[in-house]
Coordinates of N, CA and C in Angstrom, one line a residue:
X1 N -65.2 228.0 206.8 CA -64.7 226.6 206.3 C -63.6 226.2 207.3
X2 N -63.9 225.0 207.4 CA -63.5 224.4 208.7 C -61.9 223.7 208.1
X3 N -60.6 224.1 208.7 CA -59.4 223.3 208.6 C -59.2 222.3 208.8
X4 N -59.8 221.2 209.0 CA -59.5 220.1 209.8 C -59.1 219.2 208.9
X5 N -58.0 217.8 209.3 CA -57.6 216.9 208.9 C -57.1 215.7 209.5
X6 N -56.9 214.8 209.2 CA -56.6 213.3 209.7 C -55.4 213.2 209.8
X7 N -54.7 213.3 211.3 CA -53.2 212.9 211.3 C -52.7 212.2 211.8
X8 N -51.8 211.4 211.5 CA -51.6 210.0 212.3 C -50.6 210.5 213.3
X9 N -51.0 209.6 214.4 CA -50.5 210.3 215.8 C -49.8 209.0 216.5
X10 N -48.3 209.0 216.8 CA -47.2 208.0 216.8 C -47.0 207.9 218.2
X11 N -47.4 207.0 219.1 CA -46.8 207.1 220.7 C -45.9 205.9 221.2
X12 N -45.1 206.6 221.4 CA -43.8 206.0 221.8 C -43.5 206.3 223.5
X13 N -42.8 205.2 224.2 CA -42.3 205.2 225.3 C -40.5 205.6 225.2
X14 N -40.6 206.7 225.1 CA -39.1 207.2 225.4 C -38.2 207.5 224.0
X15 N -38.7 207.0 223.0 CA -37.9 206.9 221.4 C -38.7 208.0 220.7
X16 N -39.6 209.1 221.0 CA -40.0 209.8 219.8 C -38.7 210.7 219.3
X17 N -38.6 211.0 219.7 CA -37.5 212.2 219.3 C -36.0 211.3 218.0
X18 N -35.6 210.2 218.7 CA -35.1 208.6 218.1 C -35.8 208.5 216.8
X19 N -37.1 208.2 216.8 CA -37.8 207.9 215.7 C -37.9 208.8 214.7
X20 N -38.2 210.1 215.1 CA -38.6 211.1 214.1 C -37.3 211.4 213.3
X21 N -35.8 211.5 214.2 CA -34.6 211.9 213.5 C -34.5 210.8 212.6
X22 N -34.8 209.6 212.7 CA -34.6 208.3 211.9 C -35.2 208.6 211.0
X23 N -36.8 208.5 210.8 CA -37.6 208.8 209.8 C -37.2 209.9 208.8
X24 N -36.9 211.1 209.2 CA -36.3 212.6 208.5 C -35.2 211.9 207.8
X25 N -34.2 210.9 208.4 CA -33.3 210.8 207.6 C -33.4 209.9 206.4
X26 N -34.3 209.1 206.2 CA -34.4 208.5 205.3 C -35.4 209.0 204.1
X27 N -36.4 209.6 204.4 CA -37.5 210.2 203.2 C -37.0 211.6 203.2
X28 N -37.4 212.1 201.6 CA -37.1 213.4 201.2 C -38.3 213.8 200.7
X29 N -38.8 215.2 200.9 CA -38.4 216.1 201.6 C -39.3 215.2 203.2
X30 N -38.3 215.8 204.2 CA -38.5 215.5 205.8 C -38.2 216.7 206.3
X31 N -38.9 216.7 207.5 CA -38.4 217.9 208.5 C -39.0 217.7 210.1
X32 N -38.6 217.6 210.5 CA -39.1 217.7 211.9 C -40.0 219.3 212.5
X33 N -40.9 219.8 212.6 CA -41.4 221.4 212.6 C -41.3 221.7 213.7
X34 N -41.6 220.8 215.3 CA -42.1 221.4 216.1 C -41.6 220.4 217.0
X35 N -41.4 220.6 218.2 CA -40.6 219.8 219.6 C -41.2 220.6 220.6
X36 N -42.1 220.1 221.8 CA -42.7 220.3 222.9 C -41.8 219.2 224.3
X37 N -41.3 219.8 225.3 CA -40.4 218.8 226.0 C -41.5 219.0 227.2
X38 N -41.3 217.7 228.2 CA -41.5 217.9 229.5 C -40.5 218.8 230.2
X39 N -41.0 219.5 231.1 CA -40.1 220.3 231.8 C -39.7 219.6 233.5
X40 N -39.0 219.9 233.9 CA -38.9 219.9 235.5 C -40.1 219.4 236.1
X41 N -40.6 218.8 237.2 CA -41.5 218.3 237.7 C -43.1 218.3 237.0
X42 N -43.1 218.2 236.1 CA -44.0 217.9 235.1 C -44.3 216.7 235.2
X43 N -45.4 215.6 234.2 CA -46.1 214.3 234.3 C -45.0 213.5 233.6
X44 N -44.2 213.8 232.4 CA -43.2 213.0 231.8 C -41.8 213.5 232.4
X45 N -40.8 212.4 232.2 CA -39.8 212.4 232.0 C -39.5 214.0 231.6
X46 N -38.3 214.5 232.5 CA -38.1 216.0 232.1 C -36.9 215.6 230.8
X47 N -37.5 216.7 229.6 CA -36.7 216.5 228.5 C -37.4 215.6 227.1
X48 N -38.4 214.4 227.8 CA -38.8 213.6 226.8 C -39.9 214.7 225.9
X49 N -40.2 214.1 224.8 CA -41.3 214.7 224.1 C -42.6 215.0 224.4
X50 N -43.5 215.8 224.8 CA -45.0 216.0 225.2 C -45.4 216.0 224.2
X51 N -45.2 216.7 223.1 CA -46.0 216.3 221.6 C -44.8 216.8 220.9
X52 N -44.8 216.6 219.4 CA -44.1 217.0 218.1 C -44.8 216.8 217.2
X53 N -44.2 217.3 216.1 CA -44.7 217.3 214.3 C -43.6 217.0 213.7
X54 N -43.8 216.3 212.8 CA -42.8 216.2 211.6 C -43.4 215.9 210.1
X55 N -43.0 216.1 209.5 CA -43.3 215.7 207.9 C -42.8 214.8 207.2
X56 N -43.0 213.8 206.6 CA -42.3 212.9 205.3 C -43.0 213.0 204.3
X57 N -42.6 213.6 203.3 CA -42.9 213.6 202.1 C -44.3 214.0 201.8
X58 N -44.1 215.6 202.7 CA -45.6 216.2 202.8 C -46.3 215.7 203.5
X59 N -46.3 214.4 204.2 CA -47.7 214.0 205.3 C -46.7 214.5 206.5
X60 N -48.0 215.3 207.2 CA -47.5 215.5 208.8 C -48.0 214.6 209.7
X61 N -47.4 214.3 210.6 CA -47.3 213.2 211.5 C -47.1 214.2 213.2
X62 N -48.4 213.3 213.8 CA -47.5 213.9 215.5 C -46.9 212.7 215.9
X63 N -46.2 213.3 217.4 CA -45.9 211.8 218.1 C -45.5 212.2 219.8
X64 N -45.7 211.3 220.3 CA -45.6 211.7 221.9 C -44.3 211.0 222.5
X65 N -43.8 210.6 223.7 CA -43.1 210.0 224.7 C -44.7 209.9 225.7
X66 N -45.1 208.8 225.4 CA -45.9 208.5 226.6 C -45.3 208.2 228.4
X67 N -46.0 208.9 229.2 CA -45.1 209.0 230.5 C -46.2 207.8 231.2
X68 N -46.9 206.8 230.7 CA -47.8 206.0 230.9 C -47.7 204.5 230.2
X69 N -46.6 203.6 230.7 CA -46.6 202.1 230.2 C -47.7 201.4 229.7
X70 N -48.0 201.2 228.4 CA -48.9 200.4 227.9 C -48.7 198.8 227.6
X71 N -49.6 198.3 227.9 CA -49.6 196.7 227.1 C -49.6 196.2 226.2
X72 N -50.1 197.4 224.8 CA -49.8 197.3 223.6 C -48.9 198.6 223.0
X73 N -48.8 197.9 221.8 CA -47.6 198.8 220.8 C -48.3 198.9 219.6
X74 N -47.5 199.1 218.6 CA -47.6 198.9 216.9 C -48.2 197.8 216.9
X75 N -49.1 197.5 215.8 CA -49.4 196.3 214.6 C -49.5 196.6 213.4
X76 N -49.0 195.2 212.8 CA -49.0 195.6 211.3 C -50.4 195.9 210.6
X77 N -51.4 195.6 211.5 CA -53.2 195.9 211.0 C -52.9 197.4 210.5
X78 N -52.0 198.2 210.8 CA -52.0 199.7 210.4 C -51.0 200.1 209.8
X79 N -50.6 200.3 208.5 CA -49.2 200.7 208.0 C -49.3 202.3 207.5
X80 N -47.9 202.7 207.3 CA -47.5 203.8 206.3 C -47.5 203.1 205.1
X81 N -48.4 203.6 204.0 CA -48.0 203.1 202.7 C -47.0 204.4 202.2
X82 N -46.1 204.4 201.9 CA -45.4 205.0 200.9 C -44.7 204.6 199.5
X83 N -45.1 205.8 198.5 CA -45.4 205.8 196.7 C -43.8 206.2 196.7
X84 N -42.8 205.2 196.2 CA -41.2 206.0 196.3 C -41.3 206.4 194.5
X85 N -40.4 207.2 194.8 CA -40.1 208.2 193.5 C -39.0 207.4 192.2
X86 N -38.5 206.4 192.9 CA -37.2 205.8 192.6 C -36.9 204.0 193.0
X87 N -36.0 203.6 192.2 CA -35.7 202.4 192.5 C -34.9 202.5 193.5
X88 N -34.1 203.4 194.1 CA -33.1 203.7 194.7 C -33.7 204.1 195.8
X89 N -34.4 205.1 195.8 CA -35.1 205.2 197.1 C -36.0 204.3 198.0
X90 N -36.9 203.3 197.1 CA -37.5 202.3 197.7 C -36.4 201.5 198.1
X91 N -35.1 201.2 197.5 CA -34.7 200.2 198.1 C -33.6 200.2 199.3
X92 N -33.3 202.0 199.5 CA -32.8 202.2 200.4 C -33.5 202.5 201.4
X93 N -34.8 202.8 201.4 CA -35.5 203.2 202.5 C -35.8 201.6 203.0
X94 N -36.1 200.5 202.4 CA -36.0 199.1 202.7 C -35.0 198.7 203.3
X95 N -34.1 198.7 203.3 CA -33.0 198.5 203.9 C -32.9 199.0 205.2
X96 N -33.0 200.4 205.5 CA -32.7 201.1 206.4 C -33.5 200.6 207.6
X97 N -35.5 200.8 207.2 CA -36.4 200.3 207.8 C -36.4 199.0 208.3
X98 N -35.7 198.1 207.3 CA -35.8 196.6 207.9 C -35.0 196.4 209.2
X99 N -33.3 197.3 208.9 CA -32.6 196.9 210.0 C -33.3 197.3 211.5
X100 N -32.9 196.1 212.2 CA -33.4 196.0 213.4 C -35.1 195.6 213.6
X101 N -35.4 195.3 212.6 CA -37.0 195.4 212.4 C -37.4 193.8 211.9
X102 N -38.4 194.0 211.1 CA -38.5 192.5 210.6 C -39.3 192.9 209.1
X103 N -39.0 191.8 208.4 CA -39.5 191.9 206.7 C -40.6 191.0 206.9
X104 N -41.8 191.7 206.6 CA -43.1 191.3 206.3 C -43.4 190.4 205.1
X105 N -43.0 191.4 204.0 CA -42.9 190.6 202.5 C -41.8 191.5 202.0
X106 N -41.1 190.4 201.3 CA -39.5 190.4 200.5 C -39.5 192.1 199.5
X107 N -38.8 192.6 199.4 CA -38.8 193.5 198.1 C -38.6 192.6 197.1
X108 N -39.8 193.0 196.1 CA -39.7 192.1 194.9 C -40.8 192.7 194.3
X109 N -41.1 192.0 192.7 CA -41.9 192.8 192.0 C -43.3 191.7 192.1
X110 N -44.1 192.2 192.4 CA -45.7 192.0 192.8 C -46.6 192.1 191.8
X111 N -47.7 191.4 191.0 CA -48.9 191.6 190.2 C -48.9 193.1 190.4
X112 N -49.1 193.4 191.5 CA -49.8 194.7 192.0 C -48.8 196.1 191.9
X113 N -47.5 195.3 191.8 CA -46.4 197.0 191.7 C -45.0 196.5 190.9
X114 N -44.4 197.1 190.3 CA -43.1 196.9 189.9 C -42.1 196.3 191.2
X115 N -42.2 197.0 192.0 CA -41.4 196.7 193.3 C -41.9 196.8 194.3
X116 N -42.2 196.2 195.4 CA -42.5 196.3 196.7 C -42.2 195.6 197.9
X117 N -42.3 196.1 198.7 CA -41.9 195.9 200.3 C -42.5 196.0 201.5
X118 N -42.5 195.3 202.6 CA -43.4 195.7 203.6 C -42.9 195.0 204.8
X119 N -42.4 196.2 205.7 CA -41.5 195.9 206.6 C -42.0 196.6 207.9
X120 N -41.8 195.9 209.3 CA -41.8 196.6 210.4 C -40.6 196.9 211.1
X121 N -40.5 198.3 211.4 CA -39.1 198.9 211.8 C -38.8 198.6 213.2
X122 N -37.6 199.0 213.5 CA -37.2 198.7 215.0 C -37.8 199.4 216.0
X123 N -39.1 200.2 215.6 CA -39.6 201.0 216.7 C -41.2 200.1 216.8
X124 N -41.2 199.2 215.7 CA -42.8 198.7 215.6 C -43.8 199.3 214.6
X125 N -43.5 199.9 213.9 CA -44.2 201.2 212.7 C -44.2 200.0 211.3
X126 N -44.9 199.6 211.0 CA -45.4 198.7 209.8 C -45.0 200.0 208.5
X127 N -44.4 199.6 207.4 CA -44.3 200.4 206.3 C -44.6 199.5 204.8
X128 N -45.5 199.9 204.1 CA -45.4 199.3 202.9 C -44.6 200.4 202.1
X129 N -44.3 199.7 201.3 CA -43.1 200.5 200.3 C -43.3 200.1 199.0
X130 N -43.7 201.1 197.8 CA -43.7 200.4 196.7 C -43.7 201.9 195.6
X131 N -43.0 200.9 194.5 CA -42.3 201.6 193.3 C -42.8 201.2 191.9

């Protein structure tokens, strides 16, 4: 039996650890499970994230700090959909994730959800929050 799965993979340019710490401070349960860093004289900046894994509400993510500058970044065409457990959780997550980012759909009642909001955070990641 194969132990394969699909894991979201996020590429940052120097903010991977900051983003992981930010996201794990918003959602529970969450944790950073592994970080490997570039050492001296390696391809990436010394101490930056070579590869890391973290979990948010049971979902595992991988991320890196790219040592190559790219002409692209994250887009709202792909978003992370979070089912929140309470009104307090969705309101707090919406406030924190929209700080320094942008609101794509305001937090409100919609025909498809009691409460829903869509934001793009300060790192460019899009989040759909539902309760």
